[in-house]
PDB file of N, CA and C in Angstrom:
ATOM      1  N   MET A 681       0.817  -1.188  -0.033  1.00  0.00           N
ATOM      2  CA  MET A 681      -0.025   0.028  -0.001  1.00  0.00           C
ATOM      3  C   MET A 681       0.875   1.259  -0.011  1.00  0.00           C
ATOM      4  N   ALA A 682       0.394   2.271  -0.648  1.00  0.00           N
ATOM      5  CA  ALA A 682       1.121   3.540  -0.711  1.00  0.00           C
ATOM      6  C   ALA A 682       0.577   4.493   0.329  1.00  0.00           C
ATOM      7  N   ARG A 683       1.394   5.398   0.753  1.00  0.00           N
ATOM      8  CA  ARG A 683       0.973   6.414   1.723  1.00  0.00           C
ATOM      9  C   ARG A 683       1.027   7.774   1.040  1.00  0.00           C
ATOM     10  N   VAL A 684      -0.060   8.522   1.260  1.00  0.00           N
ATOM     11  CA  VAL A 684      -0.109   9.934   0.796  1.00  0.00           C
ATOM     12  C   VAL A 684      -0.312  10.786   2.034  1.00  0.00           C
ATOM     13  N   VAL A 685       0.422  11.872   2.119  1.00  0.00           N
ATOM     14  CA  VAL A 685       0.369  12.799   3.262  1.00  0.00           C
ATOM     15  C   VAL A 685      -0.248  14.095   2.838  1.00  0.00           C
ATOM     16  N   VAL A 686      -1.159  14.576   3.654  1.00  0.00           N
ATOM     17  CA  VAL A 686      -1.785  15.874   3.407  1.00  0.00           C
ATOM     18  C   VAL A 686      -1.358  16.766   4.613  1.00  0.00           C
ATOM     19  N   ASP A 687      -0.582  17.806   4.366  1.00  0.00           N
ATOM     20  CA  ASP A 687      -0.198  18.750   5.413  1.00  0.00           C
ATOM     21  C   ASP A 687      -1.085  19.966   5.282  1.00  0.00           C
ATOM     22  N   VAL A 688      -1.715  20.359   6.360  1.00  0.00           N
ATOM     23  CA  VAL A 688      -2.619  21.509   6.409  1.00  0.00           C
ATOM     24  C   VAL A 688      -2.074  22.517   7.381  1.00  0.00           C
ATOM     25  N   MET A 689      -1.924  23.734   6.881  1.00  0.00           N
ATOM     26  CA  MET A 689      -1.392  24.868   7.728  1.00  0.00           C
ATOM     27  C   MET A 689      -2.293  26.056   7.579  1.00  0.00           C
ATOM     28  N   LEU A 690      -2.386  26.835   8.692  1.00  0.00           N
ATOM     29  CA  LEU A 690      -3.078  28.126   8.572  1.00  0.00           C
ATOM     30  C   LEU A 690      -2.366  28.972   7.550  1.00  0.00           C
ATOM     31  N   LYS A 691      -3.140  29.770   6.800  1.00  0.00           N
ATOM     32  CA  LYS A 691      -2.524  30.700   5.875  1.00  0.00           C
ATOM     33  C   LYS A 691      -1.683  31.717   6.624  1.00  0.00           C
ATOM     34  N   PRO A 692      -0.652  32.239   6.004  1.00  0.00           N
ATOM     35  CA  PRO A 692       0.271  33.119   6.742  1.00  0.00           C
ATOM     36  C   PRO A 692      -0.396  34.380   7.378  1.00  0.00           C
ATOM     37  N   GLU A 693      -1.466  34.821   6.758  1.00  0.00           N
ATOM     38  CA  GLU A 693      -2.113  36.026   7.289  1.00  0.00           C
ATOM     39  C   GLU A 693      -3.089  35.725   8.432  1.00  0.00           C
ATOM     40  N   ILE A 694      -3.301  34.474   8.767  1.00  0.00           N
ATOM     41  CA  ILE A 694      -4.199  34.068   9.821  1.00  0.00           C
ATOM     42  C   ILE A 694      -3.418  33.924  11.149  1.00  0.00           C
ATOM     43  N   LEU A 695      -3.906  34.561  12.159  1.00  0.00           N
ATOM     44  CA  LEU A 695      -3.283  34.510  13.510  1.00  0.00           C
ATOM     45  C   LEU A 695      -3.261  33.073  14.017  1.00  0.00           C
ATOM     46  N   ASP A 696      -2.174  32.652  14.638  1.00  0.00           N
ATOM     47  CA  ASP A 696      -1.998  31.263  15.147  1.00  0.00           C
ATOM     48  C   ASP A 696      -1.765  31.293  16.622  1.00  0.00           C
ATOM     49  N   PRO A 697      -2.793  31.358  17.468  1.00  0.00           N
ATOM     50  CA  PRO A 697      -2.579  31.461  18.916  1.00  0.00           C
ATOM     51  C   PRO A 697      -1.852  30.259  19.483  1.00  0.00           C
ATOM     52  N   GLN A 698      -2.113  29.078  18.987  1.00  0.00           N
ATOM     53  CA  GLN A 698      -1.438  27.887  19.504  1.00  0.00           C
ATOM     54  C   GLN A 698       0.045  27.962  19.201  1.00  0.00           C
ATOM     55  N   GLY A 699       0.397  28.336  17.963  1.00  0.00           N
ATOM     56  CA  GLY A 699       1.817  28.518  17.644  1.00  0.00           C
ATOM     57  C   GLY A 699       2.501  29.580  18.463  1.00  0.00           C
ATOM     58  N   GLN A 700       1.791  30.667  18.721  1.00  0.00           N
ATOM     59  CA  GLN A 700       2.322  31.753  19.526  1.00  0.00           C
ATOM     60  C   GLN A 700       2.576  31.252  20.980  1.00  0.00           C
ATOM     61  N   ALA A 701       1.663  30.474  21.542  1.00  0.00           N
ATOM     62  CA  ALA A 701       1.816  29.935  22.882  1.00  0.00           C
ATOM     63  C   ALA A 701       3.054  29.051  22.983  1.00  0.00           C
ATOM     64  N   VAL A 702       3.269  28.205  21.946  1.00  0.00           N
ATOM     65  CA  VAL A 702       4.422  27.348  21.938  1.00  0.00           C
ATOM     66  C   VAL A 702       5.694  28.207  21.833  1.00  0.00           C
ATOM     67  N   GLN A 703       5.676  29.227  20.960  1.00  0.00           N
ATOM     68  CA  GLN A 703       6.851  30.089  20.779  1.00  0.00           C
ATOM     69  C   GLN A 703       7.212  30.759  22.124  1.00  0.00           C
ATOM     70  N   ARG A 704       6.212  31.262  22.839  1.00  0.00           N
ATOM     71  CA  ARG A 704       6.475  31.932  24.130  1.00  0.00           C
ATOM     72  C   ARG A 704       7.003  30.949  25.179  1.00  0.00           C
ATOM     73  N   ALA A 705       6.601  29.681  25.102  1.00  0.00           N
ATOM     74  CA  ALA A 705       7.055  28.706  26.100  1.00  0.00           C
ATOM     75  C   ALA A 705       8.448  28.207  25.863  1.00  0.00           C
ATOM     76  N   LEU A 706       8.906  28.213  24.637  1.00  0.00           N
ATOM     77  CA  LEU A 706      10.234  27.607  24.287  1.00  0.00           C
ATOM     78  C   LEU A 706      11.384  28.213  25.116  1.00  0.00           C
ATOM     79  N   PRO A 707      11.527  29.542  25.214  1.00  0.00           N
ATOM     80  CA  PRO A 707      12.645  30.091  25.992  1.00  0.00           C
ATOM     81  C   PRO A 707      12.632  29.640  27.457  1.00  0.00           C
ATOM     82  N   ARG A 708      11.424  29.541  28.030  1.00  0.00           N
ATOM     83  CA  ARG A 708      11.310  29.089  29.423  1.00  0.00           C
ATOM     84  C   ARG A 708      11.758  27.647  29.594  1.00  0.00           C
ATOM     85  N   LEU A 709      11.719  26.886  28.513  1.00  0.00           N
ATOM     86  CA  LEU A 709      12.128  25.495  28.554  1.00  0.00           C
ATOM     87  C   LEU A 709      13.567  25.275  28.096  1.00  0.00           C
ATOM     88  N   GLY A 710      14.246  26.384  27.801  1.00  0.00           N
ATOM     89  CA  GLY A 710      15.650  26.303  27.449  1.00  0.00           C
ATOM     90  C   GLY A 710      15.920  26.231  25.949  1.00  0.00           C
ATOM     91  N   PHE A 711      14.890  26.467  25.135  1.00  0.00           N
ATOM     92  CA  PHE A 711      15.085  26.399  23.678  1.00  0.00           C
ATOM     93  C   PHE A 711      15.077  27.827  23.143  1.00  0.00           C
ATOM     94  N   GLU A 712      16.230  28.280  22.780  1.00  0.00           N
ATOM     95  CA  GLU A 712      16.427  29.659  22.317  1.00  0.00           C
ATOM     96  C   GLU A 712      16.577  29.691  20.816  1.00  0.00           C
ATOM     97  N   GLY A 713      16.389  30.838  20.235  1.00  0.00           N
ATOM     98  CA  GLY A 713      16.635  31.078  18.813  1.00  0.00           C
ATOM     99  C   GLY A 713      15.486  30.748  17.847  1.00  0.00           C
ATOM    100  N   ILE A 714      14.332  30.450  18.352  1.00  0.00           N
ATOM    101  CA  ILE A 714      13.192  30.131  17.498  1.00  0.00           C
ATOM    102  C   ILE A 714      12.388  31.411  17.300  1.00  0.00           C
ATOM    103  N   ALA A 715      12.333  31.919  16.061  1.00  0.00           N
ATOM    104  CA  ALA A 715      11.725  33.222  15.745  1.00  0.00           C
ATOM    105  C   ALA A 715      10.221  33.106  15.603  1.00  0.00           C
ATOM    106  N   ASP A 716       9.693  31.974  15.127  1.00  0.00           N
ATOM    107  CA  ASP A 716       8.247  31.851  14.921  1.00  0.00           C
ATOM    108  C   ASP A 716       7.845  30.383  14.938  1.00  0.00           C
ATOM    109  N   VAL A 717       6.637  30.108  15.359  1.00  0.00           N
ATOM    110  CA  VAL A 717       6.104  28.765  15.323  1.00  0.00           C
ATOM    111  C   VAL A 717       4.686  28.840  14.752  1.00  0.00           C
ATOM    112  N   ARG A 718       4.429  27.944  13.824  1.00  0.00           N
ATOM    113  CA  ARG A 718       3.092  27.768  13.242  1.00  0.00           C
ATOM    114  C   ARG A 718       2.636  26.356  13.484  1.00  0.00           C
ATOM    115  N   GLN A 719       1.405  26.184  13.887  1.00  0.00           N
ATOM    116  CA  GLN A 719       0.856  24.863  14.197  1.00  0.00           C
ATOM    117  C   GLN A 719       0.029  24.416  12.999  1.00  0.00           C
ATOM    118  N   GLY A 720       0.002  23.133  12.723  1.00  0.00           N
ATOM    119  CA  GLY A 720      -0.762  22.609  11.608  1.00  0.00           C
ATOM    120  C   GLY A 720      -1.267  21.230  11.871  1.00  0.00           C
ATOM    121  N   LYS A 721      -1.780  20.590  10.829  1.00  0.00           N
ATOM    122  CA  LYS A 721      -2.291  19.222  10.909  1.00  0.00           C
ATOM    123  C   LYS A 721      -1.643  18.395   9.842  1.00  0.00           C
ATOM    124  N   ARG A 722      -1.482  17.103  10.117  1.00  0.00           N
ATOM    125  CA  ARG A 722      -0.897  16.171   9.158  1.00  0.00           C
ATOM    126  C   ARG A 722      -1.805  14.978   9.070  1.00  0.00           C
ATOM    127  N   PHE A 723      -2.240  14.608   7.872  1.00  0.00           N
ATOM    128  CA  PHE A 723      -3.047  13.427   7.654  1.00  0.00           C
ATOM    129  C   PHE A 723      -2.213  12.469   6.830  1.00  0.00           C
ATOM    130  N   GLU A 724      -2.085  11.213   7.301  1.00  0.00           N
ATOM    131  CA  GLU A 724      -1.450  10.170   6.559  1.00  0.00           C
ATOM    132  C   GLU A 724      -2.500   9.178   6.065  1.00  0.00           C
ATOM    133  N   LEU A 725      -2.588   9.078   4.779  1.00  0.00           N
ATOM    134  CA  LEU A 725      -3.622   8.240   4.125  1.00  0.00           C
ATOM    135  C   LEU A 725      -2.954   7.026   3.488  1.00  0.00           C
ATOM    136  N   GLU A 726      -3.381   5.849   3.875  1.00  0.00           N
ATOM    137  CA  GLU A 726      -2.938   4.604   3.254  1.00  0.00           C
ATOM    138  C   GLU A 726      -3.852   4.319   2.057  1.00  0.00           C
ATOM    139  N   VAL A 727      -3.305   4.291   0.895  1.00  0.00           N
ATOM    140  CA  VAL A 727      -4.081   4.154  -0.314  1.00  0.00           C
ATOM    141  C   VAL A 727      -4.028   2.723  -0.841  1.00  0.00           C
ATOM    142  N   ALA A 728      -5.181   2.087  -0.997  1.00  0.00           N
ATOM    143  CA  ALA A 728      -5.249   0.777  -1.597  1.00  0.00           C
ATOM    144  C   ALA A 728      -5.102   0.943  -3.104  1.00  0.00           C
ATOM    145  N   GLY A 729      -4.118   0.313  -3.665  1.00  0.00           N
ATOM    146  CA  GLY A 729      -3.905   0.403  -5.125  1.00  0.00           C
ATOM    147  C   GLY A 729      -2.891   1.464  -5.442  1.00  0.00           C
ATOM    148  N   PRO A 730      -2.661   1.696  -6.722  1.00  0.00           N
ATOM    149  CA  PRO A 730      -1.632   2.639  -7.135  1.00  0.00           C
ATOM    150  C   PRO A 730      -2.031   4.072  -6.893  1.00  0.00           C
ATOM    151  N   VAL A 731      -1.055   4.916  -6.636  1.00  0.00           N
ATOM    152  CA  VAL A 731      -1.248   6.359  -6.475  1.00  0.00           C
ATOM    153  C   VAL A 731      -0.993   7.012  -7.834  1.00  0.00           C
ATOM    154  N   ASP A 732      -1.993   7.010  -8.661  1.00  0.00           N
ATOM    155  CA  ASP A 732      -1.885   7.624  -9.979  1.00  0.00           C
ATOM    156  C   ASP A 732      -2.506   8.994  -9.956  1.00  0.00           C
ATOM    157  N   GLU A 733      -2.531   9.645 -11.111  1.00  0.00           N
ATOM    158  CA  GLU A 733      -3.102  11.004 -11.220  1.00  0.00           C
ATOM    159  C   GLU A 733      -4.561  11.046 -10.755  1.00  0.00           C
ATOM    160  N   ALA A 734      -5.342  10.011 -11.043  1.00  0.00           N
ATOM    161  CA  ALA A 734      -6.734   9.984 -10.635  1.00  0.00           C
ATOM    162  C   ALA A 734      -6.851   9.893  -9.113  1.00  0.00           C
ATOM    163  N   ALA A 735      -6.032   9.072  -8.498  1.00  0.00           N
ATOM    164  CA  ALA A 735      -6.050   8.950  -7.013  1.00  0.00           C
ATOM    165  C   ALA A 735      -5.656  10.237  -6.381  1.00  0.00           C
ATOM    166  N   LEU A 736      -4.594  10.886  -6.912  1.00  0.00           N
ATOM    167  CA  LEU A 736      -4.133  12.166  -6.344  1.00  0.00           C
ATOM    168  C   LEU A 736      -5.198  13.236  -6.507  1.00  0.00           C
ATOM    169  N   ALA A 737      -5.852  13.248  -7.641  1.00  0.00           N
ATOM    170  CA  ALA A 737      -6.957  14.220  -7.840  1.00  0.00           C
ATOM    171  C   ALA A 737      -8.062  14.029  -6.811  1.00  0.00           C
ATOM    172  N   ARG A 738      -8.403  12.800  -6.536  1.00  0.00           N
ATOM    173  CA  ARG A 738      -9.453  12.485  -5.559  1.00  0.00           C
ATOM    174  C   ARG A 738      -9.016  12.884  -4.146  1.00  0.00           C
ATOM    175  N   ILE A 739      -7.752  12.655  -3.796  1.00  0.00           N
ATOM    176  CA  ILE A 739      -7.229  13.057  -2.508  1.00  0.00           C
ATOM    177  C   ILE A 739      -7.166  14.550  -2.379  1.00  0.00           C
ATOM    178  N   HIS A 740      -6.825  15.243  -3.474  1.00  0.00           N
ATOM    179  CA  HIS A 740      -6.823  16.715  -3.500  1.00  0.00           C
ATOM    180  C   HIS A 740      -8.225  17.218  -3.259  1.00  0.00           C
ATOM    181  N   GLU A 741      -9.195  16.617  -3.881  1.00  0.00           N
ATOM    182  CA  GLU A 741     -10.629  16.992  -3.702  1.00  0.00           C
ATOM    183  C   GLU A 741     -11.041  16.774  -2.235  1.00  0.00           C
ATOM    184  N   MET A 742     -10.600  15.617  -1.655  1.00  0.00           N
ATOM    185  CA  MET A 742     -10.905  15.339  -0.282  1.00  0.00           C
ATOM    186  C   MET A 742     -10.341  16.415   0.651  1.00  0.00           C
ATOM    187  N   ALA A 743      -9.078  16.744   0.420  1.00  0.00           N
ATOM    188  CA  ALA A 743      -8.405  17.748   1.226  1.00  0.00           C
ATOM    189  C   ALA A 743      -9.129  19.087   1.129  1.00  0.00           C
ATOM    190  N   GLU A 744      -9.457  19.450  -0.059  1.00  0.00           N
ATOM    191  CA  GLU A 744     -10.098  20.765  -0.289  1.00  0.00           C
ATOM    192  C   GLU A 744     -11.502  20.847   0.273  1.00  0.00           C
ATOM    193  N   THR A 745     -12.227  19.738   0.341  1.00  0.00           N
ATOM    194  CA  THR A 745     -13.617  19.809   0.783  1.00  0.00           C
ATOM    195  C   THR A 745     -13.828  19.326   2.234  1.00  0.00           C
ATOM    196  N   PHE A 746     -12.859  18.551   2.758  1.00  0.00           N
ATOM    197  CA  PHE A 746     -13.065  17.933   4.069  1.00  0.00           C
ATOM    198  C   PHE A 746     -11.940  18.126   5.065  1.00  0.00           C
ATOM    199  N   LEU A 747     -10.702  17.944   4.631  1.00  0.00           N
ATOM    200  CA  LEU A 747      -9.577  17.979   5.551  1.00  0.00           C
ATOM    201  C   LEU A 747      -9.117  19.410   5.909  1.00  0.00           C
ATOM    202  N   ALA A 748      -9.287  20.320   5.035  1.00  0.00           N
ATOM    203  CA  ALA A 748      -8.819  21.726   5.228  1.00  0.00           C
ATOM    204  C   ALA A 748     -10.010  22.678   5.073  1.00  0.00           C
ATOM    205  N   ASN A 749      -9.974  23.742   5.902  1.00  0.00           N
ATOM    206  CA  ASN A 749     -10.875  24.845   5.699  1.00  0.00           C
ATOM    207  C   ASN A 749     -10.169  25.831   4.831  1.00  0.00           C
ATOM    208  N   THR A 750     -10.413  25.813   3.547  1.00  0.00           N
ATOM    209  CA  THR A 750      -9.645  26.590   2.584  1.00  0.00           C
ATOM    210  C   THR A 750      -9.807  28.107   2.688  1.00  0.00           C
ATOM    211  N   VAL A 751     -10.760  28.546   3.523  1.00  0.00           N
ATOM    212  CA  VAL A 751     -10.866  29.957   3.793  1.00  0.00           C
ATOM    213  C   VAL A 751      -9.650  30.420   4.611  1.00  0.00           C
ATOM    214  N   ILE A 752      -9.226  29.605   5.551  1.00  0.00           N
ATOM    215  CA  ILE A 752      -8.140  30.031   6.457  1.00  0.00           C
ATOM    216  C   ILE A 752      -6.921  29.112   6.403  1.00  0.00           C
ATOM    217  N   GLU A 753      -7.001  28.007   5.631  1.00  0.00           N
ATOM    218  CA  GLU A 753      -5.881  27.064   5.617  1.00  0.00           C
ATOM    219  C   GLU A 753      -5.468  26.752   4.195  1.00  0.00           C
ATOM    220  N   ASP A 754      -4.183  26.446   4.056  1.00  0.00           N
ATOM    221  CA  ASP A 754      -3.600  25.937   2.820  1.00  0.00           C
ATOM    222  C   ASP A 754      -3.243  24.478   3.073  1.00  0.00           C
ATOM    223  N   PHE A 755      -3.099  23.688   2.009  1.00  0.00           N
ATOM    224  CA  PHE A 755      -2.694  22.325   2.172  1.00  0.00           C
ATOM    225  C   PHE A 755      -1.799  21.876   1.038  1.00  0.00           C
ATOM    226  N   VAL A 756      -1.024  20.846   1.317  1.00  0.00           N
ATOM    227  CA  VAL A 756      -0.120  20.252   0.339  1.00  0.00           C
ATOM    228  C   VAL A 756      -0.305  18.747   0.403  1.00  0.00           C
ATOM    229  N   VAL A 757      -0.433  18.115  -0.780  1.00  0.00           N
ATOM    230  CA  VAL A 757      -0.568  16.686  -0.857  1.00  0.00           C
ATOM    231  C   VAL A 757       0.783  16.136  -1.353  1.00  0.00           C
ATOM    232  N   LYS A 758       1.311  15.150  -0.650  1.00  0.00           N
ATOM    233  CA  LYS A 758       2.636  14.560  -1.024  1.00  0.00           C
ATOM    234  C   LYS A 758       2.481  13.037  -1.037  1.00  0.00           C
ATOM    235  N   ILE A 759       3.219  12.434  -1.900  1.00  0.00           N
ATOM    236  CA  ILE A 759       3.360  10.965  -1.874  1.00  0.00           C
ATOM    237  C   ILE A 759       4.529  10.660  -1.010  1.00  0.00           C
ATOM    238  N   ASP A 760       4.319   9.806   0.008  1.00  0.00           N
ATOM    239  CA  ASP A 760       5.379   9.411   0.929  1.00  0.00           C
ATOM    240  C   ASP A 760       6.017   8.162   0.403  1.00  0.00           C
ATOM    241  N   ASP A 761       7.179   8.302  -0.225  1.00  0.00           N
ATOM    242  CA  ASP A 761       7.881   7.129  -0.778  1.00  0.00           C
ATOM    243  C   ASP A 761       9.012   6.703   0.154  1.00  0.00           C
ATOM    244  N   ALA A 762       8.914   7.025   1.445  1.00  0.00           N
ATOM    245  CA  ALA A 762       9.942   6.684   2.416  1.00  0.00           C
ATOM    246  C   ALA A 762      10.099   5.156   2.508  1.00  0.00           C
ATOM    247  N   ASP A 763       8.965   4.413   2.411  1.00  0.00           N
ATOM    248  CA  ASP A 763       9.057   2.971   2.491  1.00  0.00           C
ATOM    249  C   ASP A 763       9.908   2.407   1.380  1.00  0.00           C
ATOM    250  N   GLU A 764       9.718   2.963   0.179  1.00  0.00           N
ATOM    251  CA  GLU A 764      10.473   2.485  -0.967  1.00  0.00           C
ATOM    252  C   GLU A 764      11.962   2.868  -0.860  1.00  0.00           C
ATOM    253  N   ALA A 765      12.241   4.007  -0.215  1.00  0.00           N
ATOM    254  CA  ALA A 765      13.611   4.451  -0.028  1.00  0.00           C
ATOM    255  C   ALA A 765      14.294   3.798   1.161  1.00  0.00           C
ATOM    256  N   GLY A 766      13.539   3.005   1.918  1.00  0.00           N
ATOM    257  CA  GLY A 766      14.113   2.312   3.067  1.00  0.00           C
ATOM    258  C   GLY A 766      14.227   3.222   4.251  1.00  0.00           C
ATOM    259  N   ASP A 767      13.552   4.343   4.264  1.00  0.00           N
ATOM    260  CA  ASP A 767      13.588   5.297   5.386  1.00  0.00           C
ATOM    261  C   ASP A 767      12.388   5.089   6.257  1.00  0.00           C
ATOM    262  N   ALA A 768      12.590   4.674   7.506  1.00  0.00           N
ATOM    263  CA  ALA A 768      11.508   4.418   8.460  1.00  0.00           C
ATOM    264  C   ALA A 768      11.013   5.688   9.102  1.00  0.00           C
ATOM    265  N   GLY A 769      11.738   6.793   8.909  1.00  0.00           N
ATOM    266  CA  GLY A 769      11.340   8.050   9.500  1.00  0.00           C
ATOM    267  C   GLY A 769      10.248   8.765   8.741  1.00  0.00           C
ATOM    268  N   GLY A 770      10.080  10.026   9.032  1.00  0.00           N
ATOM    269  CA  GLY A 770       9.013  10.828   8.377  1.00  0.00           C
ATOM    270  C   GLY A 770       9.463  11.310   7.007  1.00  0.00           C
ATOM    271  N   LEU A 771       8.699  12.232   6.511  1.00  0.00           N
ATOM    272  CA  LEU A 771       9.010  12.811   5.221  1.00  0.00           C
ATOM    273  C   LEU A 771      10.185  13.795   5.333  1.00  0.00           C
ATOM    274  N   ASP A 772      11.003  13.828   4.324  1.00  0.00           N
ATOM    275  CA  ASP A 772      11.959  14.909   4.180  1.00  0.00           C
ATOM    276  C   ASP A 772      12.020  15.238   2.689  1.00  0.00           C
ATOM    277  N   GLY A 773      12.875  16.197   2.369  1.00  0.00           N
ATOM    278  CA  GLY A 773      12.925  16.624   0.971  1.00  0.00           C
ATOM    279  C   GLY A 773      13.235  15.499   0.015  1.00  0.00           C
ATOM    280  N   ALA A 774      14.043  14.549   0.381  1.00  0.00           N
ATOM    281  CA  ALA A 774      14.435  13.456  -0.496  1.00  0.00           C
ATOM    282  C   ALA A 774      13.401  12.356  -0.520  1.00  0.00           C
ATOM    283  N   ALA A 775      12.584  12.253   0.570  1.00  0.00           N
ATOM    284  CA  ALA A 775      11.669  11.140   0.624  1.00  0.00           C
ATOM    285  C   ALA A 775      10.233  11.504   0.317  1.00  0.00           C
ATOM    286  N   ALA A 776      10.010  12.682  -0.175  1.00  0.00           N
ATOM    287  CA  ALA A 776       8.632  13.092  -0.491  1.00  0.00           C
ATOM    288  C   ALA A 776       8.591  13.635  -1.897  1.00  0.00           C
ATOM    289  N   ALA A 777       7.651  13.192  -2.683  1.00  0.00           N
ATOM    290  CA  ALA A 777       7.410  13.717  -3.992  1.00  0.00           C
ATOM    291  C   ALA A 777       6.160  14.586  -3.923  1.00  0.00           C
ATOM    292  N   THR A 778       6.299  15.860  -4.121  1.00  0.00           N
ATOM    293  CA  THR A 778       5.155  16.729  -4.068  1.00  0.00           C
ATOM    294  C   THR A 778       4.295  16.423  -5.304  1.00  0.00           C
ATOM    295  N   ALA A 779       3.076  16.035  -5.048  1.00  0.00           N
ATOM    296  CA  ALA A 779       2.161  15.655  -6.090  1.00  0.00           C
ATOM    297  C   ALA A 779       1.471  16.941  -6.568  1.00  0.00           C
ATOM    298  N   THR A 780       0.430  16.725  -7.352  1.00  0.00           N
ATOM    299  CA  THR A 780      -0.268  17.800  -8.073  1.00  0.00           C
ATOM    300  C   THR A 780      -0.881  18.846  -7.187  1.00  0.00           C
ATOM    301  N   ALA A 781      -0.479  18.998  -5.959  1.00  0.00           N
ATOM    302  CA  ALA A 781      -1.460  19.562  -5.077  1.00  0.00           C
ATOM    303  C   ALA A 781      -1.004  20.580  -4.046  1.00  0.00           C
ATOM    304  N   GLU A 782      -0.959  21.759  -4.397  1.00  0.00           N
ATOM    305  CA  GLU A 782      -0.970  22.803  -3.365  1.00  0.00           C
ATOM    306  C   GLU A 782      -2.373  23.341  -3.356  1.00  0.00           C
ATOM    307  N   GLY A 783      -3.020  23.278  -2.232  1.00  0.00           N
ATOM    308  CA  GLY A 783      -4.390  23.660  -2.178  1.00  0.00           C
ATOM    309  C   GLY A 783      -4.611  25.086  -1.819  1.00  0.00           C
ATOM    310  N   SER A 784      -5.689  25.652  -2.239  1.00  0.00           N
ATOM    311  CA  SER A 784      -6.130  26.992  -1.902  1.00  0.00           C
ATOM    312  C   SER A 784      -5.207  28.001  -2.514  1.00  0.00           C
ATOM    313  N   LYS A 785      -5.746  28.984  -3.060  1.00  0.00           N
ATOM    314  CA  LYS A 785      -4.931  29.999  -3.714  1.00  0.00           C
ATOM    315  C   LYS A 785      -4.795  31.214  -2.868  1.00  0.00           C
TER     316      LYS A 785
END
């Protein structure tokens, strides 16, 4: 089975109180040098069958209508090929192929 990841983040112009709370707490916990924190959501979808253009289009539609509030959030759909690369960790630049999908304009 293939995994597709949908990352949802507040648009830059939307205030992020949870991110601000984390940012204010970091220095008290000994973590210095962090200029900004934005909080988001990550959905990992296990897809039965191949992840072709039709499947990605359907996932993009799902993200746009259900997973993200496109009035205040942007989203990105990525194919997680970490399993094929032998990487048991999360996504990184080398282990993620950005698919057809940056959501919301």
